[in-house]
PDB file of C-alpha atoms and ligand atoms in Angstrom:
ATOM      1  CA  MET A 139       0.000   0.000   0.000  1.00  0.00           C
ATOM      2  CA  ILE A 140       1.332   3.406  -0.942  1.00  0.00           C
ATOM      3  CA  GLY A 141       1.675   5.995   1.851  1.00  0.00           C
ATOM      4  CA  LYS A 142      -0.318   9.224   1.762  1.00  0.00           C
ATOM      5  CA  LYS A 143       2.760  11.452   1.387  1.00  0.00           C
ATOM      6  CA  MET A 144       4.068   9.545  -1.618  1.00  0.00           C
ATOM      7  CA  GLN A 145       0.592   9.265  -3.121  1.00  0.00           C
ATOM      8  CA  ASP A 146       0.124  13.054  -2.935  1.00  0.00           C
ATOM      9  CA  ALA A 147       3.600  13.722  -4.322  1.00  0.00           C
ATOM     10  CA  MET A 148       3.001  11.313  -7.228  1.00  0.00           C
ATOM     11  CA  ASN A 149      -0.392  12.866  -7.948  1.00  0.00           C
ATOM     12  CA  GLU A 150       1.394  16.207  -8.144  1.00  0.00           C
ATOM     13  CA  GLN A 151       3.965  14.647 -10.489  1.00  0.00           C
ATOM     14  CA  ILE A 152       1.191  13.243 -12.708  1.00  0.00           C
ATOM     15  CA  LYS A 153       0.056  16.848 -13.060  1.00  0.00           C
ATOM     16  CA  GLN A 154       3.612  17.899 -13.981  1.00  0.00           C
ATOM     17  CA  GLU A 155       3.901  15.159 -16.606  1.00  0.00           C
ATOM     18  CA  LEU A 156       0.513  16.035 -18.101  1.00  0.00           C
ATOM     19  CA  GLY A 157       1.611  19.690 -17.943  1.00  0.00           C
ATOM     20  CA  SER A 158       4.734  18.738 -19.914  1.00  0.00           C
ATOM     21  CA  SER A 159       2.537  16.990 -22.456  1.00  0.00           C
ATOM     22  CA  TYR A 160       0.309  20.058 -22.694  1.00  0.00           C
ATOM     23  CA  LEU A 161       3.316  22.380 -23.083  1.00  0.00           C
ATOM     24  CA  TYR A 162       4.815  20.293 -25.888  1.00  0.00           C
ATOM     25  CA  LEU A 163       1.471  20.062 -27.649  1.00  0.00           C
ATOM     26  CA  SER A 164       1.332  23.846 -27.515  1.00  0.00           C
ATOM     27  CA  MET A 165       4.821  23.940 -29.021  1.00  0.00           C
ATOM     28  CA  ALA A 166       3.657  21.486 -31.724  1.00  0.00           C
ATOM     29  CA  ALA A 167       0.833  23.896 -32.595  1.00  0.00           C
ATOM     30  CA  TYR A 168       3.308  26.809 -32.693  1.00  0.00           C
ATOM     31  CA  PHE A 169       5.670  24.928 -35.028  1.00  0.00           C
ATOM     32  CA  GLN A 170       2.853  23.722 -37.240  1.00  0.00           C
ATOM     33  CA  SER A 171       1.465  27.243 -37.651  1.00  0.00           C
ATOM     34  CA  SER A 172       5.014  28.420 -38.455  1.00  0.00           C
ATOM     35  CA  GLY A 173       5.287  25.902 -41.312  1.00  0.00           C
ATOM     36  CA  LEU A 174       7.865  23.798 -39.451  1.00  0.00           C
ATOM     37  CA  ASP A 175       6.081  20.474 -39.718  1.00  0.00           C
ATOM     38  CA  GLY A 176       9.132  18.403 -38.744  1.00  0.00           C
ATOM     39  CA  MET A 177       9.548  20.207 -35.448  1.00  0.00           C
ATOM     40  CA  ALA A 178       5.795  19.951 -34.896  1.00  0.00           C
ATOM     41  CA  ARG A 179       6.066  16.192 -35.403  1.00  0.00           C
ATOM     42  CA  TRP A 180       8.999  16.005 -32.962  1.00  0.00           C
ATOM     43  CA  MET A 181       6.921  17.838 -30.360  1.00  0.00           C
ATOM     44  CA  ARG A 182       3.897  15.610 -30.974  1.00  0.00           C
ATOM     45  CA  ALA A 183       6.058  12.571 -30.274  1.00  0.00           C
ATOM     46  CA  GLN A 184       7.296  14.268 -27.104  1.00  0.00           C
ATOM     47  CA  THR A 185       3.703  14.967 -26.076  1.00  0.00           C
ATOM     48  CA  GLN A 186       2.959  11.240 -26.288  1.00  0.00           C
ATOM     49  CA  GLU A 187       6.083  10.356 -24.304  1.00  0.00           C
ATOM     50  CA  GLU A 188       4.927  12.617 -21.514  1.00  0.00           C
ATOM     51  CA  LEU A 189       1.585  10.841 -21.394  1.00  0.00           C
ATOM     52  CA  VAL A 190       3.496   7.573 -20.919  1.00  0.00           C
ATOM     53  CA  HIS A 191       5.360   9.170 -17.989  1.00  0.00           C
ATOM     54  CA  ALA A 192       2.082  10.292 -16.412  1.00  0.00           C
ATOM     55  CA  MET A 193       0.542   6.840 -16.870  1.00  0.00           C
ATOM     56  CA  LYS A 194       3.491   5.078 -15.234  1.00  0.00           C
ATOM     57  CA  LEU A 195       2.810   7.087 -12.070  1.00  0.00           C
ATOM     58  CA  PHE A 196      -0.958   6.635 -12.445  1.00  0.00           C
ATOM     59  CA  ASP A 197      -0.571   2.832 -12.625  1.00  0.00           C
ATOM     60  CA  HIS A 198       1.907   2.775  -9.752  1.00  0.00           C
ATOM     61  CA  ILE A 199      -0.547   4.554  -7.436  1.00  0.00           C
ATOM     62  CA  GLU A 200      -3.420   2.302  -8.540  1.00  0.00           C
ATOM     63  CA  ASP A 201      -1.381  -0.912  -8.283  1.00  0.00           C
ATOM     64  CA  ARG A 202      -0.501  -0.061  -4.688  1.00  0.00           C
ATOM     65  CA  GLY A 203      -4.052   0.568  -3.557  1.00  0.00           C
ATOM     66  CA  GLY A 204      -3.777   4.354  -3.650  1.00  0.00           C
ATOM     67  CA  LYS A 205      -6.055   6.944  -5.143  1.00  0.00           C
ATOM     68  CA  VAL A 206      -5.234   8.877  -8.292  1.00  0.00           C
ATOM     69  CA  LYS A 207      -6.392  12.465  -8.137  1.00  0.00           C
ATOM     70  CA  LEU A 208      -6.057  14.557 -11.282  1.00  0.00           C
ATOM     71  CA  LEU A 209      -5.193  18.161 -10.535  1.00  0.00           C
ATOM     72  CA  ALA A 210      -5.825  21.296 -12.625  1.00  0.00           C
ATOM     73  CA  LEU A 211      -3.308  22.111 -15.336  1.00  0.00           C
ATOM     74  CA  THR A 212      -2.112  25.637 -16.011  1.00  0.00           C
ATOM     75  CA  GLN A 213      -2.437  27.048 -19.509  1.00  0.00           C
ATOM     76  CA  PRO A 214       0.829  26.652 -21.410  1.00  0.00           C
ATOM     77  CA  THR A 215       2.581  29.431 -23.327  1.00  0.00           C
ATOM     78  CA  THR A 216       1.310  29.577 -26.900  1.00  0.00           C
ATOM     79  CA  GLU A 217       3.896  31.727 -28.697  1.00  0.00           C
ATOM     80  CA  TRP A 218       7.678  31.783 -28.828  1.00  0.00           C
ATOM     81  CA  ALA A 219       9.972  34.286 -30.495  1.00  0.00           C
ATOM     82  CA  SER A 220      11.761  31.632 -32.565  1.00  0.00           C
ATOM     83  CA  PRO A 221      12.281  27.855 -32.821  1.00  0.00           C
ATOM     84  CA  LEU A 222      15.436  28.300 -30.739  1.00  0.00           C
ATOM     85  CA  THR A 223      13.513  30.073 -27.973  1.00  0.00           C
ATOM     86  CA  ALA A 224      10.904  27.307 -27.933  1.00  0.00           C
ATOM     87  CA  PHE A 225      13.486  24.530 -27.648  1.00  0.00           C
ATOM     88  CA  GLN A 226      15.403  26.497 -25.003  1.00  0.00           C
ATOM     89  CA  ALA A 227      12.149  26.719 -23.017  1.00  0.00           C
ATOM     90  CA  ALA A 228      11.685  22.949 -23.448  1.00  0.00           C
ATOM     91  CA  TRP A 229      15.219  22.341 -22.181  1.00  0.00           C
ATOM     92  CA  LYS A 230      14.661  24.556 -19.152  1.00  0.00           C
ATOM     93  CA  HIS A 231      11.406  22.738 -18.503  1.00  0.00           C
ATOM     94  CA  GLU A 232      13.135  19.346 -18.589  1.00  0.00           C
ATOM     95  CA  GLN A 233      15.688  20.583 -16.051  1.00  0.00           C
ATOM     96  CA  PHE A 234      12.795  21.631 -13.824  1.00  0.00           C
ATOM     97  CA  ILE A 235      11.209  18.169 -14.199  1.00  0.00           C
ATOM     98  CA  SER A 236      14.538  16.512 -13.333  1.00  0.00           C
ATOM     99  CA  SER A 237      14.688  18.515 -10.094  1.00  0.00           C
ATOM    100  CA  ARG A 238      11.172  17.368  -9.234  1.00  0.00           C
ATOM    101  CA  ILE A 239      12.128  13.736  -9.859  1.00  0.00           C
ATOM    102  CA  ASP A 240      15.160  14.200  -7.579  1.00  0.00           C
ATOM    103  CA  ASN A 241      12.806  15.452  -4.848  1.00  0.00           C
ATOM    104  CA  LEU A 242      10.618  12.379  -5.283  1.00  0.00           C
ATOM    105  CA  VAL A 243      13.666  10.100  -5.032  1.00  0.00           C
ATOM    106  CA  GLU A 244      14.587  11.804  -1.770  1.00  0.00           C
ATOM    107  CA  LEU A 245      11.039  11.430  -0.468  1.00  0.00           C
ATOM    108  CA  ALA A 246      11.065   7.710  -1.332  1.00  0.00           C
ATOM    109  CA  ALA A 247      14.282   7.314   0.679  1.00  0.00           C
ATOM    110  CA  GLU A 248      12.887   9.257   3.651  1.00  0.00           C
ATOM    111  CA  GLU A 249       9.672   7.213   3.607  1.00  0.00           C
ATOM    112  CA  LYS A 250      11.589   3.948   3.056  1.00  0.00           C
ATOM    113  CA  ASP A 251       9.258   3.433   0.095  1.00  0.00           C
ATOM    114  CA  HIS A 252      11.259   0.881  -1.902  1.00  0.00           C
ATOM    115  CA  PRO A 253       8.685   0.212  -4.678  1.00  0.00           C
ATOM    116  CA  ALA A 254       8.494   3.957  -5.387  1.00  0.00           C
ATOM    117  CA  GLY A 255      12.294   4.148  -5.265  1.00  0.00           C
ATOM    118  CA  ILE A 256      12.594   1.447  -7.938  1.00  0.00           C
ATOM    119  CA  LEU A 257      10.034   3.119 -10.209  1.00  0.00           C
ATOM    120  CA  LEU A 258      11.721   6.483  -9.751  1.00  0.00           C
ATOM    121  CA  GLN A 259      15.075   5.095 -10.861  1.00  0.00           C
ATOM    122  CA  TRP A 260      13.472   4.665 -14.285  1.00  0.00           C
ATOM    123  CA  PHE A 261      12.526   8.346 -14.233  1.00  0.00           C
ATOM    124  CA  VAL A 262      16.054   9.392 -13.187  1.00  0.00           C
ATOM    125  CA  THR A 263      17.511   7.609 -16.239  1.00  0.00           C
ATOM    126  CA  GLU A 264      14.749   8.917 -18.471  1.00  0.00           C
ATOM    127  CA  GLN A 265      15.436  12.515 -17.417  1.00  0.00           C
ATOM    128  CA  VAL A 266      19.084  12.198 -18.453  1.00  0.00           C
ATOM    129  CA  GLU A 267      17.860  11.182 -21.926  1.00  0.00           C
ATOM    130  CA  GLU A 268      15.165  13.854 -22.021  1.00  0.00           C
ATOM    131  CA  GLU A 269      17.587  16.656 -21.173  1.00  0.00           C
ATOM    132  CA  ALA A 270      20.163  15.335 -23.638  1.00  0.00           C
ATOM    133  CA  SER A 271      17.746  15.047 -26.567  1.00  0.00           C
ATOM    134  CA  VAL A 272      16.361  18.578 -26.121  1.00  0.00           C
ATOM    135  CA  SER A 273      19.762  20.165 -25.513  1.00  0.00           C
ATOM    136  CA  LYS A 274      21.040  18.544 -28.713  1.00  0.00           C
ATOM    137  CA  VAL A 275      18.300  20.294 -30.694  1.00  0.00           C
ATOM    138  CA  VAL A 276      19.146  23.583 -28.932  1.00  0.00           C
ATOM    139  CA  GLN A 277      22.791  23.194 -29.982  1.00  0.00           C
ATOM    140  CA  LEU A 278      21.829  22.454 -33.579  1.00  0.00           C
ATOM    141  CA  LEU A 279      19.498  25.457 -33.710  1.00  0.00           C
ATOM    142  CA  GLU A 280      22.247  27.677 -32.311  1.00  0.00           C
ATOM    143  CA  ARG A 281      24.570  26.452 -35.022  1.00  0.00           C
ATOM    144  CA  VAL A 282      21.962  26.959 -37.757  1.00  0.00           C
ATOM    145  CA  GLY A 283      21.407  30.572 -36.631  1.00  0.00           C
ATOM    146  CA  ASP A 284      19.620  32.643 -39.252  1.00  0.00           C
ATOM    147  CA  SER A 285      20.294  30.269 -42.128  1.00  0.00           C
ATOM    148  CA  GLY A 286      16.934  29.534 -43.742  1.00  0.00           C
ATOM    149  CA  ASN A 287      18.273  26.479 -45.549  1.00  0.00           C
ATOM    150  CA  GLY A 288      19.804  25.100 -42.368  1.00  0.00           C
ATOM    151  CA  LEU A 289      16.487  25.449 -40.580  1.00  0.00           C
ATOM    152  CA  ILE A 290      14.651  23.632 -43.363  1.00  0.00           C
ATOM    153  CA  MET A 291      17.162  20.778 -43.259  1.00  0.00           C
ATOM    154  CA  LEU A 292      16.994  20.527 -39.490  1.00  0.00           C
ATOM    155  CA  ASP A 293      13.203  20.580 -39.632  1.00  0.00           C
ATOM    156  CA  ARG A 294      13.302  17.657 -42.049  1.00  0.00           C
ATOM    157  CA  GLU A 295      15.689  15.744 -39.792  1.00  0.00           C
ATOM    158  CA  LEU A 296      13.615  16.291 -36.651  1.00  0.00           C
ATOM    159  CA  GLY A 297      10.485  15.234 -38.518  1.00  0.00           C
ATOM    160  CA  ALA A 298      11.892  11.707 -38.753  1.00  0.00           C
ATOM    161  CA  ARG A 299      11.200  11.167 -35.055  1.00  0.00           C
ATOM    162  CA  VAL A 300       8.480   8.636 -34.353  1.00  0.00           C
ATOM    163  CA  PHE A 301       6.878   7.878 -31.049  1.00  0.00           C
ATOM    164  CA  THR A 302       7.411   4.268 -29.984  1.00  0.00           C
ATOM    165  CA  PRO A 303       4.760   3.113 -27.534  1.00  0.00           C
ATOM    166  CA  PRO A 304       6.090   1.122 -24.552  1.00  0.00           C
ATOM    167  CA  THR A 305       6.115  -2.636 -25.132  1.00  0.00           C
ATOM    168  CA  THR A 306       4.854  -5.285 -22.713  1.00  0.00           C
ATOM    169  CA  ALA A 307       8.519  -6.040 -21.918  1.00  0.00           C
ATOM    170  CA  ASP A 308       9.015  -2.377 -20.913  1.00  0.00           C
ATOM    171  CA  ALA A 309       5.939  -2.592 -18.708  1.00  0.00           C
ATOM    172  CA  ALA A 310       7.189  -5.786 -17.062  1.00  0.00           C
ATOM    173  CA  ALA A 311      10.525  -4.105 -16.334  1.00  0.00           C
ATOM    174  CA  GLN A 312       8.835  -1.358 -14.297  1.00  0.00           C
TER     175      GLN A 312
HETATM  176 FE1  OFO B 410       9.956  15.260 -20.384  1.00  0.00          FE
HETATM  177  O1  OFO B 410      10.022  14.063 -19.001  1.00  0.00           O
HETATM  178 FE2  OFO B 410       8.391  13.762 -18.291  1.00  0.00          FE
HETATM  179  O2  OFO B 410       7.994  15.473 -17.868  1.00  0.00           O
END
């Protein structure tokens, strides 16, 4: 059975993950309306990944006899000054999420909540990947600068990203 403190903290984190999903969907809309369909596709894939993160926490609470409580989401930003600004905001957001995961790991240790600790290790690893993938795009955009052709090529490259839903093996490894 999950403890009340961890349950509340995970419910808050479900909100953060859904908030991430909402933010990236807003970025997808921004890119799409800017004619950058590849970046929009990249953000759509990211939106789906965030839903997977939220559902991992959702299932963990449910599996341990807790109660999922969905909290209100704040409206995400809808406009950015440039693709670089949008990806920089995404990178900053991922760093914020990593700090929240670190807090949850510490709470699991304090509460001696080993099942939560094991689940959260997955999130720790995932956050390293999340930060790395967004920061790589930031670096590429910085290098492209004002080159229109460079932006078009990068957009094409980012558009190759496809969302891969978790497999049953992934679920079993949780
Ligand atoms: Fe982007 O990792 Fe979840 O929020």
